[in-house]
mmCIF file of C-alpha atoms in Angstrom:
data_model
loop_
_atom_site.group_PDB
_atom_site.id
_atom_site.type_symbol
_atom_site.label_atom_id
_atom_site.label_comp_id
_atom_site.label_asym_id
_atom_site.label_seq_id
_atom_site.Cartn_x
_atom_site.Cartn_y
_atom_site.Cartn_z
ATOM 1 C CA GLN A 1 7.654 6.012 -43.137
ATOM 2 C CA LYS A 2 10.029 9.310 -43.155
ATOM 3 C CA GLU A 3 13.707 7.849 -43.869
ATOM 4 C CA ARG A 4 16.016 9.478 -41.835
ATOM 5 C CA PRO A 5 19.612 10.421 -43.439
ATOM 6 C CA ALA A 6 22.679 8.084 -43.240
ATOM 7 C CA ASP A 7 24.490 10.694 -41.059
ATOM 8 C CA HIS A 8 21.493 10.975 -38.469
ATOM 9 C CA ARG A 9 23.043 11.887 -34.723
ATOM 10 C CA GLY A 10 19.973 11.334 -32.572
ATOM 11 C CA ASP A 11 18.178 14.662 -34.214
ATOM 12 C CA MET A 12 15.264 14.744 -31.406
ATOM 13 C CA SER A 13 12.683 17.023 -33.656
ATOM 14 C CA GLY A 14 9.991 14.920 -34.941
ATOM 15 C CA LEU A 15 10.583 11.764 -33.636
ATOM 16 C CA SER A 16 7.861 9.155 -32.548
ATOM 17 C CA GLN A 17 8.080 5.922 -31.087
ATOM 18 C CA GLN A 18 6.726 4.729 -33.840
ATOM 19 C CA ASP A 19 9.411 4.846 -36.004
ATOM 20 C CA HIS A 20 11.366 1.606 -37.016
ATOM 21 C CA PRO A 21 14.737 1.560 -35.462
ATOM 22 C CA GLU A 22 18.152 2.264 -37.497
ATOM 23 C CA VAL A 23 20.830 1.514 -38.175
ATOM 24 C CA VAL A 24 23.753 3.681 -37.911
ATOM 25 C CA VAL A 25 27.104 4.505 -37.287
ATOM 26 C CA ALA A 26 28.313 5.679 -33.802
ATOM 27 C CA THR A 27 29.900 9.607 -34.569
ATOM 28 C CA SER A 28 31.603 9.417 -31.280
ATOM 29 C CA GLY A 29 32.552 7.671 -28.235
ATOM 30 C CA ARG A 30 30.319 8.358 -25.843
ATOM 31 C CA SER A 31 27.083 6.197 -26.391
ATOM 32 C CA SER A 32 26.799 2.946 -24.032
ATOM 33 C CA CYS A 33 24.558 -0.167 -24.745
ATOM 34 C CA GLN A 34 20.850 0.331 -23.151
ATOM 35 C CA THR A 35 20.981 -3.421 -22.619
ATOM 36 C CA CYS A 36 24.459 -4.173 -21.723
ATOM 37 C CA GLY A 37 25.682 -1.327 -20.226
ATOM 38 C CA GLU A 38 28.790 -1.191 -22.544
ATOM 39 C CA SER A 39 29.886 1.716 -24.465
ATOM 40 C CA ILE A 40 29.614 1.714 -28.151
ATOM 41 C CA GLY A 41 32.824 2.749 -30.175
ATOM 42 C CA LYS A 42 33.402 5.429 -32.062
ATOM 43 C CA GLY A 43 32.919 4.182 -36.002
ATOM 44 C CA GLU A 44 31.020 0.755 -34.701
ATOM 45 C CA ASN A 45 27.444 0.312 -36.126
ATOM 46 C CA ARG A 46 24.454 0.900 -33.391
ATOM 47 C CA VAL A 47 21.294 0.414 -33.882
ATOM 48 C CA GLY A 48 18.742 3.167 -32.080
ATOM 49 C CA MET A 49 15.708 3.195 -31.032
ATOM 50 C CA VAL A 50 13.354 5.890 -29.781
ATOM 51 C CA GLY A 51 12.686 6.135 -25.828
ATOM 52 C CA ARG A 52 11.530 8.286 -23.596
ATOM 53 C CA SER A 53 14.052 10.418 -20.711
ATOM 54 C CA SER A 54 12.126 12.903 -18.230
ATOM 55 C CA GLY A 55 9.035 12.907 -20.913
ATOM 56 C CA VAL A 56 11.231 14.193 -23.677
ATOM 57 C CA SER A 57 11.227 11.313 -26.339
ATOM 58 C CA CYS A 58 14.824 10.705 -27.475
ATOM 59 C CA MET A 59 16.903 7.845 -29.454
ATOM 60 C CA LYS A 60 18.385 5.246 -27.752
ATOM 61 C CA TRP A 61 21.044 3.014 -28.289
ATOM 62 C CA MET A 62 22.284 -0.547 -28.516
ATOM 63 C CA HIS A 63 24.845 -2.897 -29.897
ATOM 64 C CA PRO A 64 23.079 -4.918 -33.039
ATOM 65 C CA GLN A 65 23.576 -8.036 -31.208
ATOM 66 C CA CYS A 66 22.582 -6.893 -28.403
ATOM 67 C CA PHE A 67 19.025 -5.796 -30.023
ATOM 68 C CA ALA A 68 19.049 -8.858 -32.301
ATOM 69 C CA LEU A 69 18.637 -10.702 -29.212
ATOM 70 C CA ASN A 70 15.500 -8.795 -27.489
ATOM 71 C CA MET A 71 13.288 -9.800 -30.104
ATOM 72 C CA ARG A 72 10.842 -12.286 -29.784
ATOM 73 C CA ILE A 73 8.135 -14.249 -30.878
ATOM 74 C CA GLU A 74 5.107 -15.271 -29.511
ATOM 75 C CA TYR A 75 1.660 -14.569 -29.494
ATOM 76 C CA ALA A 76 -0.339 -12.102 -29.030
ATOM 77 C CA PRO A 77 -1.549 -12.177 -25.658
ATOM 78 C CA THR A 78 -4.818 -9.617 -27.152
ATOM 79 C CA GLY A 79 -6.300 -8.538 -30.375
ATOM 80 C CA ARG A 80 -5.861 -5.012 -30.239
ATOM 81 C CA ALA A 81 -2.745 -4.137 -31.318
ATOM 82 C CA ARG A 82 -1.623 -2.849 -34.562
ATOM 83 C CA CYS A 83 1.676 -3.934 -37.262
ATOM 84 C CA ASN A 84 3.892 -0.945 -36.475
ATOM 85 C CA ALA A 85 4.358 -0.938 -40.156
ATOM 86 C CA ASP A 86 1.150 -1.100 -41.234
ATOM 87 C CA ARG A 87 -0.437 1.538 -38.311
ATOM 88 C CA ASP A 88 -4.043 1.222 -41.100
ATOM 89 C CA GLY A 89 -4.268 -2.647 -41.066
ATOM 90 C CA ALA A 90 -6.425 -5.091 -39.559
ATOM 91 C CA LEU A 91 -5.750 -5.934 -35.544
ATOM 92 C CA ILE A 92 -3.437 -8.498 -35.171
ATOM 93 C CA GLY A 93 -5.722 -11.070 -34.014
ATOM 94 C CA LYS A 94 -5.348 -12.989 -29.951
ATOM 95 C CA GLY A 95 -3.307 -16.286 -30.023
ATOM 96 C CA GLU A 96 -1.518 -15.079 -33.696
ATOM 97 C CA PRO A 97 2.217 -15.090 -33.362
ATOM 98 C CA ARG A 98 3.785 -11.253 -33.341
ATOM 99 C CA LEU A 99 7.197 -10.688 -33.500
ATOM 100 C CA LEU A 100 8.099 -8.082 -30.529
ATOM 101 C CA MET A 101 11.684 -5.623 -31.201
ATOM 102 C CA ARG A 102 12.248 -4.417 -27.910
ATOM 103 C CA MET A 103 14.876 -1.751 -25.924
ATOM 104 C CA MET A 104 15.955 -4.311 -23.303
ATOM 105 C CA LYS A 105 17.611 -2.307 -19.973
ATOM 106 C CA THR A 106 18.951 -4.105 -17.344
ATOM 107 C CA SER A 107 17.722 -1.749 -13.838
ATOM 108 C CA CYS A 108 19.294 -1.494 -10.705
ATOM 109 C CA GLY A 109 18.393 -4.641 -9.242
ATOM 110 C CA GLY A 110 19.816 -6.414 -12.211
ATOM 111 C CA GLU A 111 16.810 -7.238 -13.392
ATOM 112 C CA VAL A 112 16.080 -6.974 -17.469
ATOM 113 C CA VAL A 113 13.324 -4.689 -18.472
ATOM 114 C CA ALA A 114 11.640 -3.713 -21.276
ATOM 115 C CA LYS A 115 11.853 -0.181 -21.746
ATOM 116 C CA ALA A 116 10.907 0.482 -24.924
ATOM 117 C CA GLN A 117 9.219 -2.313 -27.945
ATOM 118 C CA GLN A 118 7.595 -2.068 -31.341
ATOM 119 C CA ILE A 119 5.075 -5.041 -32.774
ATOM 120 C CA TYR A 120 5.032 -6.314 -36.090
ATOM 121 C CA LYS A 121 2.931 -9.192 -38.146
ATOM 122 C CA PRO A 122 6.278 -11.554 -39.051
ATOM 123 C CA ALA A 123 5.326 -10.485 -42.766
ATOM 124 C CA ASN A 124 5.519 -6.970 -42.792
ATOM 125 C CA ALA A 125 8.416 -7.202 -40.461
ATOM 126 C CA ALA A 126 10.669 -9.545 -43.398
ATOM 127 C CA ALA A 127 12.463 -7.070 -44.899
ATOM 128 C CA LEU A 128 13.408 -4.783 -41.962
ATOM 129 C CA LEU A 129 14.541 -8.120 -40.137
ATOM 130 C CA THR A 130 16.679 -8.687 -42.756
ATOM 131 C CA ARG A 131 18.707 -5.267 -42.280
ATOM 132 C CA TYR A 132 19.224 -5.552 -38.838
ATOM 133 C CA LEU A 133 20.668 -9.042 -39.051
ATOM 134 C CA SER A 134 22.309 -8.524 -41.721
ATOM 135 C CA VAL A 135 24.492 -6.260 -39.745
ATOM 136 C CA GLU A 136 28.636 -7.325 -39.359
ATOM 137 C CA GLY A 137 28.757 -9.382 -35.906
ATOM 138 C CA VAL A 138 24.917 -10.410 -35.916
ATOM 139 C CA SER A 139 24.851 -14.270 -35.130
ATOM 140 C CA VAL A 140 20.682 -14.333 -34.864
ATOM 141 C CA THR A 141 18.853 -15.960 -37.980
ATOM 142 C CA ALA A 142 15.218 -15.655 -38.884
ATOM 143 C CA ALA A 143 14.995 -19.160 -37.484
ATOM 144 C CA THR A 144 16.918 -18.553 -33.937
ATOM 145 C CA ILE A 145 15.010 -16.178 -32.880
ATOM 146 C CA GLY A 146 13.857 -16.076 -29.549
ATOM 147 C CA GLY A 147 10.683 -17.174 -28.473
ATOM 148 C CA LEU A 148 10.444 -19.917 -31.255
ATOM 149 C CA ASP A 149 10.525 -22.609 -29.927
ATOM 150 C CA GLU A 150 8.083 -21.338 -27.382
ATOM 151 C CA LEU A 151 5.495 -22.002 -30.775
ATOM 152 C CA GLU A 152 3.478 -25.130 -31.096
ATOM 153 C CA ALA A 153 5.274 -27.266 -33.113
ATOM 154 C CA GLU A 154 3.371 -26.964 -36.763
ATOM 155 C CA HIS A 155 3.254 -23.144 -36.269
ATOM 156 C CA ARG A 156 7.481 -22.544 -35.989
ATOM 157 C CA GLN A 157 8.134 -23.103 -39.768
ATOM 158 C CA TRP A 158 4.794 -20.375 -40.935
ATOM 159 C CA ALA A 159 6.748 -18.194 -38.979
ATOM 160 C CA VAL A 160 9.971 -19.089 -40.249
ATOM 161 C CA ASP A 161 9.031 -18.590 -43.519
ATOM 162 C CA ALA A 162 7.179 -15.757 -42.748
ATOM 163 C CA LEU A 163 9.998 -13.803 -41.252
ATOM 164 C CA GLU A 164 12.534 -14.901 -44.070
ATOM 165 C CA GLY A 165 10.039 -13.219 -46.367
ATOM 166 C CA ARG A 166 8.280 -16.179 -48.270
ATOM 167 C CA ASP A 167 5.074 -16.319 -49.680
ATOM 168 C CA ILE A 168 2.533 -17.094 -47.066
ATOM 169 C CA SER A 169 -0.298 -15.584 -48.312
ATOM 170 C CA SER A 170 -2.270 -18.398 -49.097
ATOM 171 C CA ARG A 171 -1.691 -20.344 -45.347
ATOM 172 C CA GLU A 172 -3.953 -20.190 -43.168
ATOM 173 C CA VAL A 173 -2.750 -17.757 -40.400
ATOM 174 C CA PRO A 174 -1.535 -19.820 -36.957
ATOM 175 C CA VAL A 175 -3.713 -19.340 -34.637
ATOM 176 C CA GLY A 176 -2.285 -20.833 -30.786
ATOM 177 C CA THR A 177 -2.221 -20.298 -26.472
ATOM 178 C CA PRO A 178 -0.606 -17.225 -25.131
ATOM 179 C CA ALA A 179 1.575 -17.657 -22.667
ATOM 180 C CA THR A 180 0.117 -16.615 -19.208
ATOM 181 C CA LYS A 181 1.867 -13.929 -17.734
ATOM 182 C CA PRO A 182 2.677 -14.044 -13.926
ATOM 183 C CA ARG A 183 0.590 -11.005 -13.006
ATOM 184 C CA ALA A 184 -2.350 -13.018 -14.646
ATOM 185 C CA ALA A 185 -1.762 -16.010 -12.631
ATOM 186 C CA ALA A 186 -0.861 -14.197 -9.568
ATOM 187 C CA ALA A 187 -4.472 -12.220 -9.315
ATOM 188 C CA ARG A 188 -6.537 -15.574 -10.349
ATOM 189 C CA SER A 189 -7.694 -17.418 -7.476
ATOM 190 C CA GLY A 190 -7.880 -20.655 -7.551
ATOM 191 C CA GLY A 191 -10.111 -21.977 -10.550
ATOM 192 C CA GLU A 192 -6.922 -23.060 -12.361
ATOM 193 C CA ALA A 193 -6.205 -26.145 -10.660
ATOM 194 C CA GLU A 194 -9.624 -27.686 -12.072
ATOM 195 C CA ALA A 195 -8.246 -26.304 -15.645
ATOM 196 C CA GLY A 196 -5.143 -28.059 -14.815
ATOM 197 C CA GLY A 197 -1.267 -27.828 -15.558
ATOM 198 C CA SER A 198 -1.075 -24.329 -13.966
ATOM 199 C CA GLU A 199 2.202 -24.686 -11.377
ATOM 200 C CA ALA A 200 0.557 -21.651 -9.608
ATOM 201 C CA ALA A 201 -2.193 -24.100 -8.878
ATOM 202 C CA ALA A 202 0.344 -26.872 -7.433
ATOM 203 C CA LEU A 203 1.446 -24.468 -5.116
ATOM 204 C CA PRO A 204 0.420 -25.445 -1.426
ATOM 205 C CA LYS A 205 -1.633 -22.541 -0.085
ATOM 206 C CA PRO A 206 -0.591 -20.575 3.219
ATOM 207 C CA ALA A 207 -2.447 -21.336 6.430
ATOM 208 C CA ALA A 208 -5.494 -19.735 7.376
ATOM 209 C CA LYS A 209 -4.945 -17.610 9.941
ATOM 210 C CA SER A 210 -6.267 -19.098 13.133
ATOM 211 C CA ALA A 211 -9.619 -16.893 13.966
ATOM 212 C CA ALA A 212 -8.526 -17.992 18.162
ATOM 213 C CA LYS A 213 -6.274 -15.581 20.131
ATOM 214 C CA PRO A 214 -3.644 -16.956 21.747
ATOM 215 C CA GLU A 215 -3.823 -17.935 25.660
ATOM 216 C CA GLY A 216 -2.932 -15.491 28.068
ATOM 217 C CA LYS A 217 -3.476 -11.896 29.138
ATOM 218 C CA PRO A 218 -6.194 -10.152 27.140
ATOM 219 C CA ALA A 219 -4.784 -8.133 24.045
ATOM 220 C CA GLY A 220 -5.603 -4.627 24.475
ATOM 221 C CA LYS A 221 -5.018 -1.200 27.038
ATOM 222 C CA ARG A 222 -8.080 -1.128 28.843
ATOM 223 C CA ALA A 223 -10.392 -3.837 29.701
ATOM 224 C CA LYS A 224 -14.349 -3.437 28.915
ATOM 225 C CA LYS A 225 -16.237 -1.166 30.842
ATOM 226 C CA ALA A 226 -19.330 -2.272 32.806
ATOM 227 C CA ALA A 227 -22.721 -1.864 32.113
ATOM 228 C CA GLY A 228 -24.148 1.552 33.615
ATOM 229 C CA ALA A 229 -21.050 2.490 34.546
ATOM 230 C CA PRO A 230 -20.167 6.136 35.230
ATOM 231 C CA LYS A 231 -19.381 8.378 32.913
ATOM 232 C CA GLY A 232 -15.174 8.907 33.074
ATOM 233 C CA VAL A 233 -14.239 12.103 33.948
ATOM 234 C CA ALA A 234 -13.764 15.042 31.473
ATOM 235 C CA SER A 235 -10.471 17.144 32.174
ATOM 236 C CA ALA A 236 -10.396 20.644 31.546
ATOM 237 C CA TYR A 237 -9.377 20.545 27.831
ATOM 238 C CA THR A 238 -12.035 18.588 26.879
ATOM 239 C CA LEU A 239 -14.462 20.444 28.608
ATOM 240 C CA TRP A 240 -13.026 23.987 27.234
ATOM 241 C CA CYS A 241 -13.165 22.038 23.777
ATOM 242 C CA LYS A 242 -16.738 20.939 24.007
ATOM 243 C CA GLU A 243 -18.233 24.732 24.284
ATOM 244 C CA GLU A 244 -14.927 26.390 22.219
ATOM 245 C CA ARG A 245 -16.184 24.011 19.215
ATOM 246 C CA GLN A 246 -19.419 25.212 18.372
ATOM 247 C CA ALA A 247 -18.154 28.583 17.650
ATOM 248 C CA ALA A 248 -19.118 29.716 13.969
ATOM 249 C CA GLU A 249 -14.503 29.716 13.000
ATOM 250 C CA TYR A 250 -14.437 25.903 13.075
ATOM 251 C CA ALA A 251 -17.612 25.499 11.505
ATOM 252 C CA PRO A 252 -15.483 25.083 8.134
ATOM 253 C CA LEU A 253 -12.704 22.920 9.265
ATOM 254 C CA SER A 254 -12.455 19.550 9.235
ATOM 255 C CA PHE A 255 -12.016 17.339 11.763
ATOM 256 C CA GLY A 256 -8.494 17.220 11.633
ATOM 257 C CA GLU A 257 -7.894 20.659 11.379
ATOM 258 C CA ALA A 258 -10.676 22.146 13.914
ATOM 259 C CA GLY A 259 -8.260 19.584 16.532
ATOM 260 C CA LYS A 260 -5.029 21.326 15.861
ATOM 261 C CA ALA A 261 -6.396 25.286 15.676
ATOM 262 C CA LEU A 262 -8.367 24.144 19.248
ATOM 263 C CA GLY A 263 -4.707 22.999 20.356
ATOM 264 C CA ALA A 264 -2.813 25.690 19.458
ATOM 265 C CA LYS A 265 -5.531 27.986 21.243
ATOM 266 C CA TRP A 266 -5.516 26.101 24.261
ATOM 267 C CA ARG A 267 -2.024 26.206 24.082
ATOM 268 C CA SER A 268 -1.828 29.985 24.209
ATOM 269 C CA LEU A 269 -4.341 30.558 27.182
ATOM 270 C CA SER A 270 -2.504 31.737 30.449
ATOM 271 C CA ASP A 271 -3.551 29.956 32.887
ATOM 272 C CA GLU A 272 -5.950 32.433 34.216
ATOM 273 C CA ALA A 273 -8.183 31.512 31.506
ATOM 274 C CA LYS A 274 -7.858 28.381 32.194
ATOM 275 C CA ALA A 275 -8.356 28.210 35.494
ATOM 276 C CA PRO A 276 -12.272 28.157 35.270
ATOM 277 C CA TRP A 277 -11.933 24.907 32.973
ATOM 278 C CA VAL A 278 -10.080 23.308 35.278
ATOM 279 C CA GLU A 279 -11.910 23.922 38.118
ATOM 280 C CA ALA A 280 -15.090 22.349 36.353
ATOM 281 C CA SER A 281 -12.462 19.087 35.567
ATOM 282 C CA LYS A 282 -12.264 19.017 39.786
ATOM 283 C CA ARG A 283 -15.932 19.291 39.975
ATOM 284 C CA ASP A 284 -16.671 16.483 37.197
ATOM 285 C CA ARG A 285 -13.984 14.181 39.386
ATOM 286 C CA ALA A 286 -16.024 14.343 42.521
ATOM 287 C CA ARG A 287 -18.992 14.023 41.044
ATOM 288 C CA HIS A 288 -17.184 10.033 39.133
ATOM 289 C CA ALA A 289 -16.243 9.426 42.601
ATOM 290 C CA ARG A 290 -19.383 10.036 44.185
ATOM 291 C CA GLU A 291 -21.325 7.430 41.538
ATOM 292 C CA MET A 292 -18.075 4.723 41.904
ATOM 293 C CA GLU A 293 -18.533 4.383 45.307
ATOM 294 C CA ALA A 294 -22.843 3.760 44.579
ATOM 295 C CA PHE A 295 -21.560 2.042 41.382
ATOM 296 C CA ALA A 296 -21.618 -2.064 42.133
ATOM 297 C CA PRO A 297 -20.794 -3.990 39.333
ATOM 298 C CA ALA A 298 -22.812 -6.940 37.874
ATOM 299 C CA PRO A 299 -20.989 -10.402 39.707
ATOM 300 C CA GLY A 300 -18.757 -12.010 36.846
ATOM 301 C CA SER A 301 -18.413 -8.621 35.036
ATOM 302 C CA PRO A 302 -15.107 -7.657 33.995
ATOM 303 C CA SER A 303 -15.392 -4.907 36.609
ATOM 304 C CA ALA A 304 -16.036 -6.817 38.875
ATOM 305 C CA GLU A 305 -13.520 -9.404 38.620
ATOM 306 C CA ALA A 306 -11.181 -6.746 38.189
ATOM 307 C CA ALA A 307 -11.678 -5.567 41.492
ATOM 308 C CA GLN A 308 -10.659 -9.007 43.037
ATOM 309 C CA PRO A 309 -7.244 -9.129 45.107
ATOM 310 C CA PRO A 310 -5.405 -11.598 42.633
ATOM 311 C CA THR A 311 -4.610 -14.754 44.701
ATOM 312 C CA LYS A 312 -1.179 -15.370 45.831
ATOM 313 C CA LYS A 313 -0.777 -18.018 42.456
ATOM 314 C CA GLU A 314 -2.027 -15.550 39.590
ATOM 315 C CA GLU A 315 0.685 -13.456 40.846
ATOM 316 C CA ASP A 316 3.396 -15.843 40.926
ATOM 317 C CA ASP A 317 2.030 -16.817 36.995
ATOM 318 C CA ASP A 318 2.099 -13.086 36.283
ATOM 319 C CA ASP A 319 6.025 -12.633 37.163
ATOM 320 C CA ASP A 320 6.575 -15.636 35.597
ATOM 321 C CA ASP A 321 4.822 -14.609 32.398
ATOM 322 C CA GLU A 322 6.718 -11.575 32.227
ATOM 323 C CA GLU A 323 9.992 -12.857 32.428
ATOM 324 C CA GLU A 324 9.644 -15.160 29.968
ATOM 325 C CA ASP A 325 8.105 -13.327 27.487
ATOM 326 C CA ALA A 326 11.154 -10.172 28.170
ATOM 327 C CA PRO A 327 13.368 -9.715 25.532
ATOM 328 C CA LEU A 328 17.151 -10.822 26.716
ATOM 329 C CA SER A 329 17.880 -7.259 27.439
ATOM 330 C CA LYS A 330 15.196 -6.303 29.994
ATOM 331 C CA ARG A 331 16.105 -9.776 32.010
ATOM 332 C CA ARG A 332 19.843 -8.716 32.194
ATOM 333 C CA ARG A 333 18.819 -5.509 33.474
ATOM 334 C CA GLN A 334 16.395 -6.806 35.716
ATOM 335 C CA GLY A 335 19.277 -9.328 36.863
ATOM 336 C CA ARG A 336 21.491 -6.330 37.456
ATOM 337 C CA ALA A 337 18.346 -4.402 39.306
ATOM 338 C CA SER A 338 18.097 -7.210 42.046
ATOM 339 C CA GLN A 339 21.645 -7.074 43.332
ATOM 340 C CA PRO A 340 22.285 -5.339 46.084
ATOM 341 C CA ALA A 341 23.083 -1.518 46.085
ATOM 342 C CA SER A 342 26.146 -0.066 47.030
ATOM 343 C CA PRO A 343 25.916 2.885 49.188
ATOM 344 C CA ALA A 344 26.772 5.143 46.971
ATOM 345 C CA SER A 345 23.834 4.018 44.503
ATOM 346 C CA SER A 346 21.287 4.072 47.458
ATOM 347 C CA ALA A 347 22.135 7.861 48.232
ATOM 348 C CA SER A 348 21.851 8.564 44.239
ATOM 349 C CA PRO A 349 18.978 10.692 43.272
ATOM 350 C CA ALA A 350 16.687 8.820 41.470
ATOM 351 C CA ALA A 351 16.298 6.867 45.254
ATOM 352 C CA SER A 352 14.812 10.079 46.327
ATOM 353 C CA ALA A 353 12.738 10.345 43.124
ATOM 354 C CA ALA A 354 9.439 9.254 44.856
ATOM 355 C CA ALA A 355 8.832 12.782 45.485
ATOM 356 C CA THR A 356 5.019 13.864 44.924
ATOM 357 C CA TYR A 357 3.209 16.679 42.899
ATOM 358 C CA ALA A 358 0.180 19.175 43.418
ATOM 359 C CA GLU A 359 -2.045 19.923 40.759
ATOM 360 C CA GLY A 360 -0.924 22.685 38.456
ATOM 361 C CA ASP A 361 2.498 21.555 38.857
ATOM 362 C CA ARG A 362 5.006 21.923 35.904
ATOM 363 C CA VAL A 363 6.440 18.865 34.901
ATOM 364 C CA SER A 364 8.154 16.712 32.115
ATOM 365 C CA SER A 365 6.689 13.412 31.004
ATOM 366 C CA ALA A 366 6.649 11.202 27.948
ATOM 367 C CA PRO A 367 3.599 9.814 26.374
ATOM 368 C CA GLY A 368 3.304 5.998 26.615
ATOM 369 C CA ARG A 369 6.977 5.419 28.456
ATOM 370 C CA ALA A 370 5.815 2.474 29.893
ATOM 371 C CA MET A 371 5.052 0.921 26.740
ATOM 372 C CA HIS A 372 8.297 2.562 24.762
ATOM 373 C CA GLY A 373 10.759 2.698 27.574
ATOM 374 C CA ARG A 374 13.945 4.770 26.203
ATOM 375 C CA GLN A 375 12.407 5.833 22.809
ATOM 376 C CA ALA A 376 10.001 7.831 23.882
ATOM 377 C CA LYS A 377 10.285 11.937 24.522
ATOM 378 C CA TRP A 378 10.422 14.047 27.270
ATOM 379 C CA LEU A 379 7.654 16.919 27.077
ATOM 380 C CA PRO A 380 6.645 19.194 28.970
ATOM 381 C CA ALA A 381 3.008 19.300 30.738
ATOM 382 C CA ARG A 382 1.244 20.298 33.562
ATOM 383 C CA ILE A 383 -0.263 17.926 36.257
ATOM 384 C CA ASP A 384 -4.251 18.531 35.887
ATOM 385 C CA ALA A 385 -5.186 15.762 38.803
ATOM 386 C CA VAL A 386 -3.465 13.863 41.490
ATOM 387 C CA ASN A 387 -5.117 10.342 41.729
ATOM 388 C CA GLU A 388 -5.955 7.801 45.289
ATOM 389 C CA ASP A 389 -3.959 5.220 44.344
ATOM 390 C CA GLY A 390 -0.676 7.621 43.912
ATOM 391 C CA THR A 391 -0.724 7.943 39.751
ATOM 392 C CA TYR A 392 -1.954 11.683 37.814
ATOM 393 C CA ASP A 393 -3.448 12.856 35.167
ATOM 394 C CA LEU A 394 -1.499 15.016 32.659
ATOM 395 C CA VAL A 395 -2.306 17.665 30.070
ATOM 396 C CA TYR A 396 0.613 18.237 27.991
ATOM 397 C CA GLU A 397 1.659 21.625 26.314
ATOM 398 C CA ASP A 398 0.418 20.486 22.809
ATOM 399 C CA GLY A 399 -3.181 19.525 24.568
ATOM 400 C CA ASP A 400 -3.400 15.757 25.001
ATOM 401 C CA GLU A 401 -3.661 14.540 27.840
ATOM 402 C CA GLU A 402 -3.132 11.086 29.935
ATOM 403 C CA ASP A 403 -3.971 9.493 32.698
ATOM 404 C CA GLY A 404 -2.766 7.112 35.649
ATOM 405 C CA VAL A 405 0.627 8.098 34.702
ATOM 406 C CA ALA A 406 2.967 6.421 37.404
ATOM 407 C CA ALA A 407 5.113 8.792 39.491
ATOM 408 C CA LYS A 408 8.066 7.064 37.584
ATOM 409 C CA PHE A 409 7.601 8.306 34.586
ATOM 410 C CA ILE A 410 7.244 12.041 36.027
ATOM 411 C CA ARG A 411 10.156 14.335 36.819
ATOM 412 C CA PRO A 412 10.180 17.984 37.419
ATOM 413 C CA ALA A 413 10.439 20.311 34.360
ATOM 414 C CA PRO A 414 13.607 21.457 33.688
ATOM 415 C CA LYS A 415 14.812 25.691 35.009
#
């Protein structure tokens, strides 16, 4: 161990985290204690430990009393550590008492954590301990160091004798049971209950999630496709992508990268270049309509049940469910909407919003607006197809598509 001059002022050259803590006099009043956060006055004693800041080794300071209170003696949880005063000596065996000299710091959340620590065998730390505990203002003694009361009764006197520098060479080193750390206890499955004595095992286990789904409407956006049902309609963009994706320029790209490149190229195409694919999509839609007319779903299948008109009782039940599940703000809006409208409001532009759109019209819509409400963002789009039920299939400028959009979620493109 290299001895530093008495007037050492925190020179950063040659610092090592294995350097023993040192007691020096503060040469200014600018430093503060790492543990309590209070300033250390000029001329006061302070204890320095080497720590890390922004990847650089530097000296961190503490009040001597705070440093003494941070010390702790415990049973070694593993057998892999060496004594800092004897780096070439034998390892500290698992369960043997060891002394920790720590630099504790209070985090922003108020939690006190160890930012640096050095490990010693109690007998090897006696001389250092005497130097630290003899500083003026330190009330901690070798017999009151933290953690002593947690050792087994027959091991405490051995530890105190070792820390005070008494000869213990003829006495056997005690071995105790290391304390279980919280992380290890939380990671353990359930064997602690059989071993006994674990508070974690005594806690009630959280109830397992039920595999049964709640009664009511089935989850999911789309009904399950019936077996043998015709293939869905392919949009112009889908048909174009299927052909364009075969080009050699997309071969080295990943799926996501190719999707971005295809979307950008599709947006750059003119209407004339897209026209053949639009016509192909129309033909595919006609094909789908013919096949759907000839398709007869099996009785009891989801498609057959969906084709049956709902009964009066089912409609009433659905209305009740929607009204009960709706948030309070939505129910209030529904209540206001149910009131008779004034003549001024009935003549508003919204009342005439039942305008129809033709294929190829430029409009604005919001993907998923029916789900997200006002949080959805209106995006420019084009009418790709007009459906028989009054809904529209849209193709957005970024290449995304949305089918079956109601007219109330579409508005003319801004001029």
